[in-house]
PDB file of C-alpha atoms in Angstrom:
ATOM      1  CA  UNK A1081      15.158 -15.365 -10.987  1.00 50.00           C
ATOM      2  CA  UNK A1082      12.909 -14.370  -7.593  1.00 48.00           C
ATOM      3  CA  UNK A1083      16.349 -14.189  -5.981  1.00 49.00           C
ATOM      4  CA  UNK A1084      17.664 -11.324  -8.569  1.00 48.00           C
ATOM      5  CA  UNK A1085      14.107  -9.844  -8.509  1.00 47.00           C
ATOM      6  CA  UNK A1086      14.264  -9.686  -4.732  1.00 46.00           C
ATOM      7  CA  UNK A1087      17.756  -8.183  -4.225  1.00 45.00           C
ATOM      8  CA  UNK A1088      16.384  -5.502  -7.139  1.00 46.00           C
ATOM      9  CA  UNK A1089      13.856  -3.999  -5.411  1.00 45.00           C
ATOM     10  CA  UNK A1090      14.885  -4.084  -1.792  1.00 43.00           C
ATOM     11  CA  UNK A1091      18.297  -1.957  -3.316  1.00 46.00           C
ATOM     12  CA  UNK A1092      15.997   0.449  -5.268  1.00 47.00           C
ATOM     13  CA  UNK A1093      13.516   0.841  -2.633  1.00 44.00           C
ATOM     14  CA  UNK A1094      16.284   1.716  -0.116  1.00 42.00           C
ATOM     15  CA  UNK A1095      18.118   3.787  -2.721  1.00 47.00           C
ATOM     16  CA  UNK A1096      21.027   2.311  -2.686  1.00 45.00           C
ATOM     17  CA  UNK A1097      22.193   3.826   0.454  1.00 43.00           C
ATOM     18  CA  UNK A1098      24.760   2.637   2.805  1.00 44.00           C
ATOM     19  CA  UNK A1099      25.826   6.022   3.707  1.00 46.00           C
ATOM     20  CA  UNK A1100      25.317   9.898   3.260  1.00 48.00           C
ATOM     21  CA  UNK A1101      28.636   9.643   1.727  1.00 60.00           C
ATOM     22  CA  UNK A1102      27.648   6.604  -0.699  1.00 70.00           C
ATOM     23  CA  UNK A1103      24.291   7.571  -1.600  1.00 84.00           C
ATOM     24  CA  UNK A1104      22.701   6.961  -5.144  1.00 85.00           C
ATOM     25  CA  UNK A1105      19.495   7.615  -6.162  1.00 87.00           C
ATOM     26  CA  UNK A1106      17.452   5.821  -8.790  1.00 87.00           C
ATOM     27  CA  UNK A1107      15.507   7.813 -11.481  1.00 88.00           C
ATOM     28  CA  UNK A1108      12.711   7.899 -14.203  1.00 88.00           C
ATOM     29  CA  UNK A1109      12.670  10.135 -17.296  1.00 88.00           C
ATOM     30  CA  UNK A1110      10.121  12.252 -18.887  1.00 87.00           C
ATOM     31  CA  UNK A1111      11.541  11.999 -22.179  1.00 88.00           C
ATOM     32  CA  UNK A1112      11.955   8.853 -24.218  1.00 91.00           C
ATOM     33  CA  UNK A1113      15.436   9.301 -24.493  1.00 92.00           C
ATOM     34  CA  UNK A1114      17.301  11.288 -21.776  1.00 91.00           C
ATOM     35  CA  UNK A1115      20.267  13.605 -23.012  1.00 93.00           C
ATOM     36  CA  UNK A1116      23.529  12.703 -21.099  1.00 93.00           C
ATOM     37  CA  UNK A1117      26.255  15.603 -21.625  1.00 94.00           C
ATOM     38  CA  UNK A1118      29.803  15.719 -21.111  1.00 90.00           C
ATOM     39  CA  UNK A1119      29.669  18.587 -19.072  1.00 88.00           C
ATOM     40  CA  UNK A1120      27.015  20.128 -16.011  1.00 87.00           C
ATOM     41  CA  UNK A1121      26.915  23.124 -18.576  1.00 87.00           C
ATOM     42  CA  UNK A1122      24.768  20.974 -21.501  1.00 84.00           C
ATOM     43  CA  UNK A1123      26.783  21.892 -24.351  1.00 86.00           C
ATOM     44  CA  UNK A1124      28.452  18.512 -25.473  1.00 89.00           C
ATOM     45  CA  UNK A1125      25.955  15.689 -25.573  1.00 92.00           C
ATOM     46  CA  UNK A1126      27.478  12.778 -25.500  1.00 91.00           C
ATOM     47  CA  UNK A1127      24.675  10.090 -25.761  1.00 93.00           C
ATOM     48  CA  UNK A1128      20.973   9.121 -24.865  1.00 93.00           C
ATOM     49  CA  UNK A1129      19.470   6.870 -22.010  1.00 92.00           C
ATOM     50  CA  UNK A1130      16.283   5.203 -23.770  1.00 91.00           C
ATOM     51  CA  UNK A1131      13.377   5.114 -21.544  1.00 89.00           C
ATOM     52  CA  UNK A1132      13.461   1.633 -21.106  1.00 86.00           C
ATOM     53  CA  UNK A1133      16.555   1.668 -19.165  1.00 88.00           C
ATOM     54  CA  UNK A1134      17.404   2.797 -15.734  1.00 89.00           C
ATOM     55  CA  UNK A1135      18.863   6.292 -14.142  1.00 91.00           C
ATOM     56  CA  UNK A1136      21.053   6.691 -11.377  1.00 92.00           C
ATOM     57  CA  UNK A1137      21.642   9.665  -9.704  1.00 90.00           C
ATOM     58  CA  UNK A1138      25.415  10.291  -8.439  1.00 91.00           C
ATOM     59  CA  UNK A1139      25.846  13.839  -7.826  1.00 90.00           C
ATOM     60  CA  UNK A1140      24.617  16.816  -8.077  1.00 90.00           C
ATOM     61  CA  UNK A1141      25.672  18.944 -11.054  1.00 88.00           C
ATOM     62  CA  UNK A1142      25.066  22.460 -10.527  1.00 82.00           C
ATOM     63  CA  UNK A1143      21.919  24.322 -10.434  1.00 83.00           C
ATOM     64  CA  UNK A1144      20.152  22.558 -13.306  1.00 90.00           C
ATOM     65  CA  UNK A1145      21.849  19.326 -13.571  1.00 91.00           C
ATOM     66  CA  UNK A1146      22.990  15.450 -12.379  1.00 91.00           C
ATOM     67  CA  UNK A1147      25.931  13.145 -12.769  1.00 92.00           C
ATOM     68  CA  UNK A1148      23.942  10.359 -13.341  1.00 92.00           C
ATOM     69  CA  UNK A1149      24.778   7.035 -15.341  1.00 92.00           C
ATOM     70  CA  UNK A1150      22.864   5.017 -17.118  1.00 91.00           C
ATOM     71  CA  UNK A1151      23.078   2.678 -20.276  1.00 91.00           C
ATOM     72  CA  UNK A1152      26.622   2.801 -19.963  1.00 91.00           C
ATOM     73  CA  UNK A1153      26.788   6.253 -20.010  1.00 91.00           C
ATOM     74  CA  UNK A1154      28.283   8.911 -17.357  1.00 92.00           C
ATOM     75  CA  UNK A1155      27.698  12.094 -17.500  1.00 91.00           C
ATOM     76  CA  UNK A1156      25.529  14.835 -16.885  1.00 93.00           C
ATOM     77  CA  UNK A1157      21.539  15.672 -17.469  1.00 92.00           C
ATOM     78  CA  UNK A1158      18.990  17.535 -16.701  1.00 91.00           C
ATOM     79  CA  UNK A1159      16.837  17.747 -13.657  1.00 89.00           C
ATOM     80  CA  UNK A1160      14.059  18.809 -15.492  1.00 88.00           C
ATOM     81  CA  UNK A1161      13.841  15.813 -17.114  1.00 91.00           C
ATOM     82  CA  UNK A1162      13.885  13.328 -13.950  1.00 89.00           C
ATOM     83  CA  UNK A1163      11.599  12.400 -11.598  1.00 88.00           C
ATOM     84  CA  UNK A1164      13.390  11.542  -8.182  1.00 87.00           C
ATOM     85  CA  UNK A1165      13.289  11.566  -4.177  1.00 87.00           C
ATOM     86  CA  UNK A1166      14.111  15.482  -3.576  1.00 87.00           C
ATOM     87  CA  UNK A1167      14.135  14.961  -0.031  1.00 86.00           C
ATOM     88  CA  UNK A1168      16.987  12.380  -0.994  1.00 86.00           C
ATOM     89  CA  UNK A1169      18.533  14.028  -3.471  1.00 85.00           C
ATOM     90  CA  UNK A1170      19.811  16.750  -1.254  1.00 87.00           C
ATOM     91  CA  UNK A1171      22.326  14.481   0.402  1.00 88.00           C
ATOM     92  CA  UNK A1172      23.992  13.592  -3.222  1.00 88.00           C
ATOM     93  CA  UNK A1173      27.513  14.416  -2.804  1.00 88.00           C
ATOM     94  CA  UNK A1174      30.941  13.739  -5.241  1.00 87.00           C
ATOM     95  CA  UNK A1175      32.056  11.600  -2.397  1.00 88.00           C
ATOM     96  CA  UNK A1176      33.054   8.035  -3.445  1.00 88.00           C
ATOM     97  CA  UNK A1177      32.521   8.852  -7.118  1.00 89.00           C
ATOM     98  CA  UNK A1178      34.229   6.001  -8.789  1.00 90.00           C
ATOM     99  CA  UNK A1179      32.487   3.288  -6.470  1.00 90.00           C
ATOM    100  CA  UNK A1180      28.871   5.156  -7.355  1.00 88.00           C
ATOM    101  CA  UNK A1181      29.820   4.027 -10.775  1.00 90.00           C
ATOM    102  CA  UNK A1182      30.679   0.783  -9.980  1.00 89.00           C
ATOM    103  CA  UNK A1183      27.875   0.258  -7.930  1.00 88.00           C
ATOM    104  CA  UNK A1184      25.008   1.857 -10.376  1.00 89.00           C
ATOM    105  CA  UNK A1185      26.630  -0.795 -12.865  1.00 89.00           C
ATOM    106  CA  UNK A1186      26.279  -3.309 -10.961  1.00 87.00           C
ATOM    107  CA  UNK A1187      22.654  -2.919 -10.008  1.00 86.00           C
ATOM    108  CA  UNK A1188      21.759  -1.890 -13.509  1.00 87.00           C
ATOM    109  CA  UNK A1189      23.532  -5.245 -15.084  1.00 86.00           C
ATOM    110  CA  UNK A1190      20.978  -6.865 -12.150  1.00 83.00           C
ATOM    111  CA  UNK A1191      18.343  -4.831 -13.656  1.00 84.00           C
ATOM    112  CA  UNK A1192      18.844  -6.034 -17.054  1.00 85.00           C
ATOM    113  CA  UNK A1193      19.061  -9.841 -16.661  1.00 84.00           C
ATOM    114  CA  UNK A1194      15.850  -9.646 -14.565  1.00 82.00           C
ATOM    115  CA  UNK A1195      14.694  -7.825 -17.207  1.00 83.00           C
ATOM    116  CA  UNK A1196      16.012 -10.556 -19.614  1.00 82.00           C
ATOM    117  CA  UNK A1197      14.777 -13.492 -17.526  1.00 82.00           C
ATOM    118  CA  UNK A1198      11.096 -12.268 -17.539  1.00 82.00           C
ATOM    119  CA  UNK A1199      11.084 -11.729 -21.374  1.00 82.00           C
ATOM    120  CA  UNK A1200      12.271 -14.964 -22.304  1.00 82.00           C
ATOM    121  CA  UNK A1201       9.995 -16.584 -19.786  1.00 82.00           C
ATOM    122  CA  UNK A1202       7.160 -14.244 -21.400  1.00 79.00           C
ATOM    123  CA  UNK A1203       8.498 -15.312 -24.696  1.00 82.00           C
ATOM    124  CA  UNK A1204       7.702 -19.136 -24.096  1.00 83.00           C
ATOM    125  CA  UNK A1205       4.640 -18.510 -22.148  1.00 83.00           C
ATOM    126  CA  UNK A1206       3.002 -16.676 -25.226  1.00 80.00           C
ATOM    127  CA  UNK A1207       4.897 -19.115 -27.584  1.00 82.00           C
ATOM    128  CA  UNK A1208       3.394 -21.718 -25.587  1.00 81.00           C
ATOM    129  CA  UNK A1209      -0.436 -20.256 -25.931  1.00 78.00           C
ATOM    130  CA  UNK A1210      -0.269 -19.697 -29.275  1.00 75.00           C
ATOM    131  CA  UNK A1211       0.418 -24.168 -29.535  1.00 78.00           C
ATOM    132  CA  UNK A1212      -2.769 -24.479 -28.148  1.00 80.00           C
ATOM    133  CA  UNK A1213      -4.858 -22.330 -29.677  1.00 75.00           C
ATOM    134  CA  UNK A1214      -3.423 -23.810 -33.088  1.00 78.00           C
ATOM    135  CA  UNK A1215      -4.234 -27.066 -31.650  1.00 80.00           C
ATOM    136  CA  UNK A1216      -7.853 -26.500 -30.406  1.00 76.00           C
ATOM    137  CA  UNK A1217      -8.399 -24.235 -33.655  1.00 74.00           C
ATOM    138  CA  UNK A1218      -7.028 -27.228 -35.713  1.00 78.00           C
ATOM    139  CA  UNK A1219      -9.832 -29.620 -34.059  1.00 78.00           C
ATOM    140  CA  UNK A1220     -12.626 -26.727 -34.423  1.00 76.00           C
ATOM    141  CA  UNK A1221     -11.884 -25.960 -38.064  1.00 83.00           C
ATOM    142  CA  UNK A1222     -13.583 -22.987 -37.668  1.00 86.00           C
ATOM    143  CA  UNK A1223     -13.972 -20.533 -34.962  1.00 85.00           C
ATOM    144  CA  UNK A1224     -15.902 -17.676 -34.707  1.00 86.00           C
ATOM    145  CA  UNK A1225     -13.786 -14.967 -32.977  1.00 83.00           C
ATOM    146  CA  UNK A1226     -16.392 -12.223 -32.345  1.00 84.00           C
ATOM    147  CA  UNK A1227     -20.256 -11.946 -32.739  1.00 86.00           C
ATOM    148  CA  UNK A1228     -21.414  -7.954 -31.897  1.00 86.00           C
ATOM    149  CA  UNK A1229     -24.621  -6.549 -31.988  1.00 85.00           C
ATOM    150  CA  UNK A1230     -25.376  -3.352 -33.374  1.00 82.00           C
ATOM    151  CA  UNK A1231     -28.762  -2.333 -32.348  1.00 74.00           C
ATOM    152  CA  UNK A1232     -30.467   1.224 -33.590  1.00 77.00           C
ATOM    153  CA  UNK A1233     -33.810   2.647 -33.428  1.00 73.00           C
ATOM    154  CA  UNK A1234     -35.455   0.427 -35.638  1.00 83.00           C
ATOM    155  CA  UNK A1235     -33.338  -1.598 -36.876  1.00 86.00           C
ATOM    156  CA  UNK A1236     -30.472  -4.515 -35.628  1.00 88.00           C
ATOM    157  CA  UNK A1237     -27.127  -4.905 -37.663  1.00 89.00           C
ATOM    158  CA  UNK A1238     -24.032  -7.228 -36.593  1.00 90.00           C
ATOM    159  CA  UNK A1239     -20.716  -7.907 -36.841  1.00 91.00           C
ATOM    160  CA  UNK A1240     -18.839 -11.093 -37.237  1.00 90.00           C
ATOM    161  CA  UNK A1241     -15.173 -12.505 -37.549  1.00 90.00           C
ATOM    162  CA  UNK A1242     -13.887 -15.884 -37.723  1.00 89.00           C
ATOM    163  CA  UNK A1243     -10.697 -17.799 -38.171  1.00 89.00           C
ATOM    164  CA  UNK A1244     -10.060 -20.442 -40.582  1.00 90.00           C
ATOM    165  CA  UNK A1245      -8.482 -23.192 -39.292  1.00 88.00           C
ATOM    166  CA  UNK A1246      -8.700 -25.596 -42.421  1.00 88.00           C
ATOM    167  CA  UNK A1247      -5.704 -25.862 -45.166  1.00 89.00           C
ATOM    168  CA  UNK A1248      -8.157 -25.596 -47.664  1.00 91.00           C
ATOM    169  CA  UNK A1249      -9.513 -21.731 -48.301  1.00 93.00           C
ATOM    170  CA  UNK A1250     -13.076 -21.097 -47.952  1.00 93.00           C
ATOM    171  CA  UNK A1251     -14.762 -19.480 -51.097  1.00 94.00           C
ATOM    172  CA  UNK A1252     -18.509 -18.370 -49.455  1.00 95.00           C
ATOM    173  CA  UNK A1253     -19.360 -18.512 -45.737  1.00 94.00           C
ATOM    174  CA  UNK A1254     -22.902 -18.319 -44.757  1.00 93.00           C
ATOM    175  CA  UNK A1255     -24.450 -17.073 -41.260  1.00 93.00           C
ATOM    176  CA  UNK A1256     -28.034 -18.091 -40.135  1.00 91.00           C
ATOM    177  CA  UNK A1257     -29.001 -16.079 -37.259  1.00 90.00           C
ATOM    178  CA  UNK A1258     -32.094 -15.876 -34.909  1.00 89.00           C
ATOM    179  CA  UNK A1259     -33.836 -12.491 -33.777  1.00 90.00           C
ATOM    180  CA  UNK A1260     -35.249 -12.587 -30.134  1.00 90.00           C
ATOM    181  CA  UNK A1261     -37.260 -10.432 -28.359  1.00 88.00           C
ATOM    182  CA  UNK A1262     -37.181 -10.052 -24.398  1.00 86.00           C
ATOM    183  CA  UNK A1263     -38.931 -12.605 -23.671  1.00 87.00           C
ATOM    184  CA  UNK A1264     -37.220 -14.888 -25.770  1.00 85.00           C
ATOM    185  CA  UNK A1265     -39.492 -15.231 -28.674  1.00 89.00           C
ATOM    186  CA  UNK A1266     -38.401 -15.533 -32.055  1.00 91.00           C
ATOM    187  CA  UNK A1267     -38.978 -12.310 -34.000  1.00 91.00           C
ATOM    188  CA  UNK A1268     -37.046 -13.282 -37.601  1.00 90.00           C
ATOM    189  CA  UNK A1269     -34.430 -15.933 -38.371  1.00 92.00           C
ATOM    190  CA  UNK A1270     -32.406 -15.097 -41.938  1.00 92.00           C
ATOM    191  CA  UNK A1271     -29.336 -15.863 -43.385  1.00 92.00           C
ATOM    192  CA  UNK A1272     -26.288 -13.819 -44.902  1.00 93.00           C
ATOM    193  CA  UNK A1273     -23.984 -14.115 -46.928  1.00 94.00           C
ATOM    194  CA  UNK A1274     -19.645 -13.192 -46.876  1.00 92.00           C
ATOM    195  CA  UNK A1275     -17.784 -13.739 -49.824  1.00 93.00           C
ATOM    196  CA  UNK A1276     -14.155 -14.918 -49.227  1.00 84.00           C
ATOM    197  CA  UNK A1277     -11.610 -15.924 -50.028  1.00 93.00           C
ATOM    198  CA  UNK A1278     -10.704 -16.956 -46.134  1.00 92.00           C
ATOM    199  CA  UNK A1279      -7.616 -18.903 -46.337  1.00 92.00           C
ATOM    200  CA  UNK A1280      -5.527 -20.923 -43.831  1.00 90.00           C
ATOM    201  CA  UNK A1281      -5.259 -19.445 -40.855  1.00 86.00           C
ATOM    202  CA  UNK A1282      -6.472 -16.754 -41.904  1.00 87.00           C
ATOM    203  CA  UNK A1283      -9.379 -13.849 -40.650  1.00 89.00           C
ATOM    204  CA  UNK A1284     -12.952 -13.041 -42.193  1.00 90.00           C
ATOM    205  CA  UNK A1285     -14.517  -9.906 -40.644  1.00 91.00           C
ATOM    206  CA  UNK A1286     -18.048  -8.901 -42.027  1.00 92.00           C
ATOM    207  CA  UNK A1287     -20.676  -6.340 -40.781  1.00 91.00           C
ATOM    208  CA  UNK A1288     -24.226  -6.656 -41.912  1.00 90.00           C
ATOM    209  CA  UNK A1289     -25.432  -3.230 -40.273  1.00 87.00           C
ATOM    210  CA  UNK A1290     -29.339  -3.602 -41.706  1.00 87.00           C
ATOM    211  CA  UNK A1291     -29.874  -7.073 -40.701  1.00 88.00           C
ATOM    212  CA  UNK A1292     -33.179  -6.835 -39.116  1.00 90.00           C
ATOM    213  CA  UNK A1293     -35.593  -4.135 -39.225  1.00 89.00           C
ATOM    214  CA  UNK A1294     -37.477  -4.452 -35.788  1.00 85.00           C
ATOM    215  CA  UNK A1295     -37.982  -2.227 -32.524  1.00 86.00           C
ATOM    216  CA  UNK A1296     -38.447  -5.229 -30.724  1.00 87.00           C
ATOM    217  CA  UNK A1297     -35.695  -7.912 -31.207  1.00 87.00           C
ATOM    218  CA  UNK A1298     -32.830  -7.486 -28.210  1.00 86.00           C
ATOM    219  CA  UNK A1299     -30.841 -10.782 -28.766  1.00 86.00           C
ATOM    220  CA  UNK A1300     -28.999 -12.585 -31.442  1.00 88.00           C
ATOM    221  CA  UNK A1301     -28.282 -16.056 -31.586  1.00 87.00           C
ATOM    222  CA  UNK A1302     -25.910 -18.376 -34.276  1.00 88.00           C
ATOM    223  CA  UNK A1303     -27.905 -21.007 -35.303  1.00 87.00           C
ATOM    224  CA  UNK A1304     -25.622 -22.299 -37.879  1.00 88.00           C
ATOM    225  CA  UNK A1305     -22.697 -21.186 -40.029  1.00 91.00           C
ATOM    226  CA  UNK A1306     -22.071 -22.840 -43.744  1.00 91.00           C
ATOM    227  CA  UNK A1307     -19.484 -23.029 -45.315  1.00 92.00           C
ATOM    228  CA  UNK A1308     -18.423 -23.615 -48.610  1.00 94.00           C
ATOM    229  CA  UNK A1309     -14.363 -24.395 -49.877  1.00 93.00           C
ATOM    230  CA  UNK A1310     -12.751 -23.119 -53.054  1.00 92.00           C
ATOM    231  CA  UNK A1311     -12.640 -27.310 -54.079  1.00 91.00           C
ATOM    232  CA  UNK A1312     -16.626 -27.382 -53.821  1.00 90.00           C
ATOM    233  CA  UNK A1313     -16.734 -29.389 -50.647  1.00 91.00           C
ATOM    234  CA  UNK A1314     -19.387 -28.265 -48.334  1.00 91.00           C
ATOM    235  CA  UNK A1315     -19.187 -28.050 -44.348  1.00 88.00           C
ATOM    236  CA  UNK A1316     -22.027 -27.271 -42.095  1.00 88.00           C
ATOM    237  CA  UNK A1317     -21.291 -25.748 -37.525  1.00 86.00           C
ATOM    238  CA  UNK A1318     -24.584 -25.746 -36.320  1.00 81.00           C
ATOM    239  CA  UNK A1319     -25.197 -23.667 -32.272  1.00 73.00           C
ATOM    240  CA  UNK A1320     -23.670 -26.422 -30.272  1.00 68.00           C
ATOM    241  CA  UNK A1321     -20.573 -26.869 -32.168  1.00 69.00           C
ATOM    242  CA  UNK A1322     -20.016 -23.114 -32.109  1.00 68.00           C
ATOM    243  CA  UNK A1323     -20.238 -22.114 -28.673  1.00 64.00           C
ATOM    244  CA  UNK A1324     -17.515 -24.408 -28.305  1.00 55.00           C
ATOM    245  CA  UNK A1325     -15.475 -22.437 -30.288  1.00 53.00           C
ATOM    246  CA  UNK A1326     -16.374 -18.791 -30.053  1.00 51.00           C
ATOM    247  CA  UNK A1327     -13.890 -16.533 -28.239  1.00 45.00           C
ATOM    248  CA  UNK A1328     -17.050 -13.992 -26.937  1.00 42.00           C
ATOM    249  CA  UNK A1329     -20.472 -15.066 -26.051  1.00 40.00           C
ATOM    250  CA  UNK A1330     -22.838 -15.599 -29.225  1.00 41.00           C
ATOM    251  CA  UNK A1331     -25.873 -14.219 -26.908  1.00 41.00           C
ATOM    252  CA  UNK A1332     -26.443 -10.414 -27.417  1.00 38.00           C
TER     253      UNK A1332
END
């Protein structure tokens, strides 16, 4: 993989050149897909090159125009559309045509298993991630994903979301939370109420934007979350368990 990687960029970054007479030039695209036309006069397209794939410059095509290939296309397109060396692209000649080809196919078939190689390593690096976040949410049973503060004038509203990591659904979920003021003196403590249902692995987002009326309180706390299942069983988290759990800070 670091081997393909490595011959990749040290061929791009020298453009591909062994000689004036062998030059090609790599390109990017304005457009999300690039028109490629049979001709340097644009009249016949004959395909696209997404954006996601490469452009090589071959030779120059007129006034307005490139032989270029890319996506297993050759043909022509417009230089208004590319982004390339100038400098560079002023030696382009149709000298050595047919091994340009060859040799923009080859690099781009480089290109594309590099490509390959770091999405399926990307692939079980997330799929891999995702196993232990099931597996610490499994052990949690609950975690509480987000805890913002919305302060205003005279007033202090929140927002919460949590995850349910227990097969059986939750039916009420109850948040006790503690007003501060700067110097850490408790100003109010109350506790409010989301309706579910919250299922398995599933999300419950609730805003309570009038929580507290008070000039003076500038941090909330969790003290406990409650929670009660659709089968009547009951299930207390108090602080300590939750900042265990809580993907951002509970301190605001």
């Amino acid at each position: 993989m670091k081997k393909i990687l490595f011959i990749l960029i040290i061929l791009l970054k020298i453009n591909l050149s062994f000689s004036q007479d062998s030059l090609i030039l790599h390109a990017n695209t304005f457009t999300e897909n690039l028109k490629v036309y049979k001709d340097s006069l644009g009249i016949d397209i004959i395909g696209e090159i997404p954006k996601s794939r490469k452009v090589f410059l071959l030779a120059p095509g007129g006034k307005f125009m490139f032989k270029v290939y890319g996506n297993d296309l050759i043909g022509y397109s417009s230089l208004d559309w590319l982004e390339y060396n100038k400098h560079e692209s002023k030696k382009l000649n149709h000298n050595n045509i047919e091994w340009k080809i060859q040799e923009a196919k080859r690099i781009d078939k480089l290109y594309i298993e590099a490509f390959n190689s770091k999405q399926r390593k990307d692939s079980i690096e997330a799929m891999n991630t995702a196993k232990k976040d099931l597996a610490k949410g499994l052990k949690d049973v609950l975690q509480v994903y987000s805890f913002l503060m919305n302060p205003d004038t005279y007033k202090v509203g929140f927002g919460i979301t949590v995850i349910n990591y227990n097969k059986k659904a939750i039916k009420y979920i109850r948040f006790t939370i503690v007003g501060y003021n700067d110097v850490g003196d408790i100003e109010q403590t109350k506790t409010f109420k989301g309706i579910g249902p919250i299922d398995f692995l599933t999300v419950g987002s609730y805003d309570f934007e009038d929580a507290f009326y008070s000039k003076v309180i500038t941090i909330l706390k969790i003290k406990n979350i409650s929670v009660e299942y659709k089968d009547g069983s009951k299930r207390e988290f108090n602080n300590s368990q939750l900042q265990n759990t809580v993907a951002i800070t509970l301190e605001y």
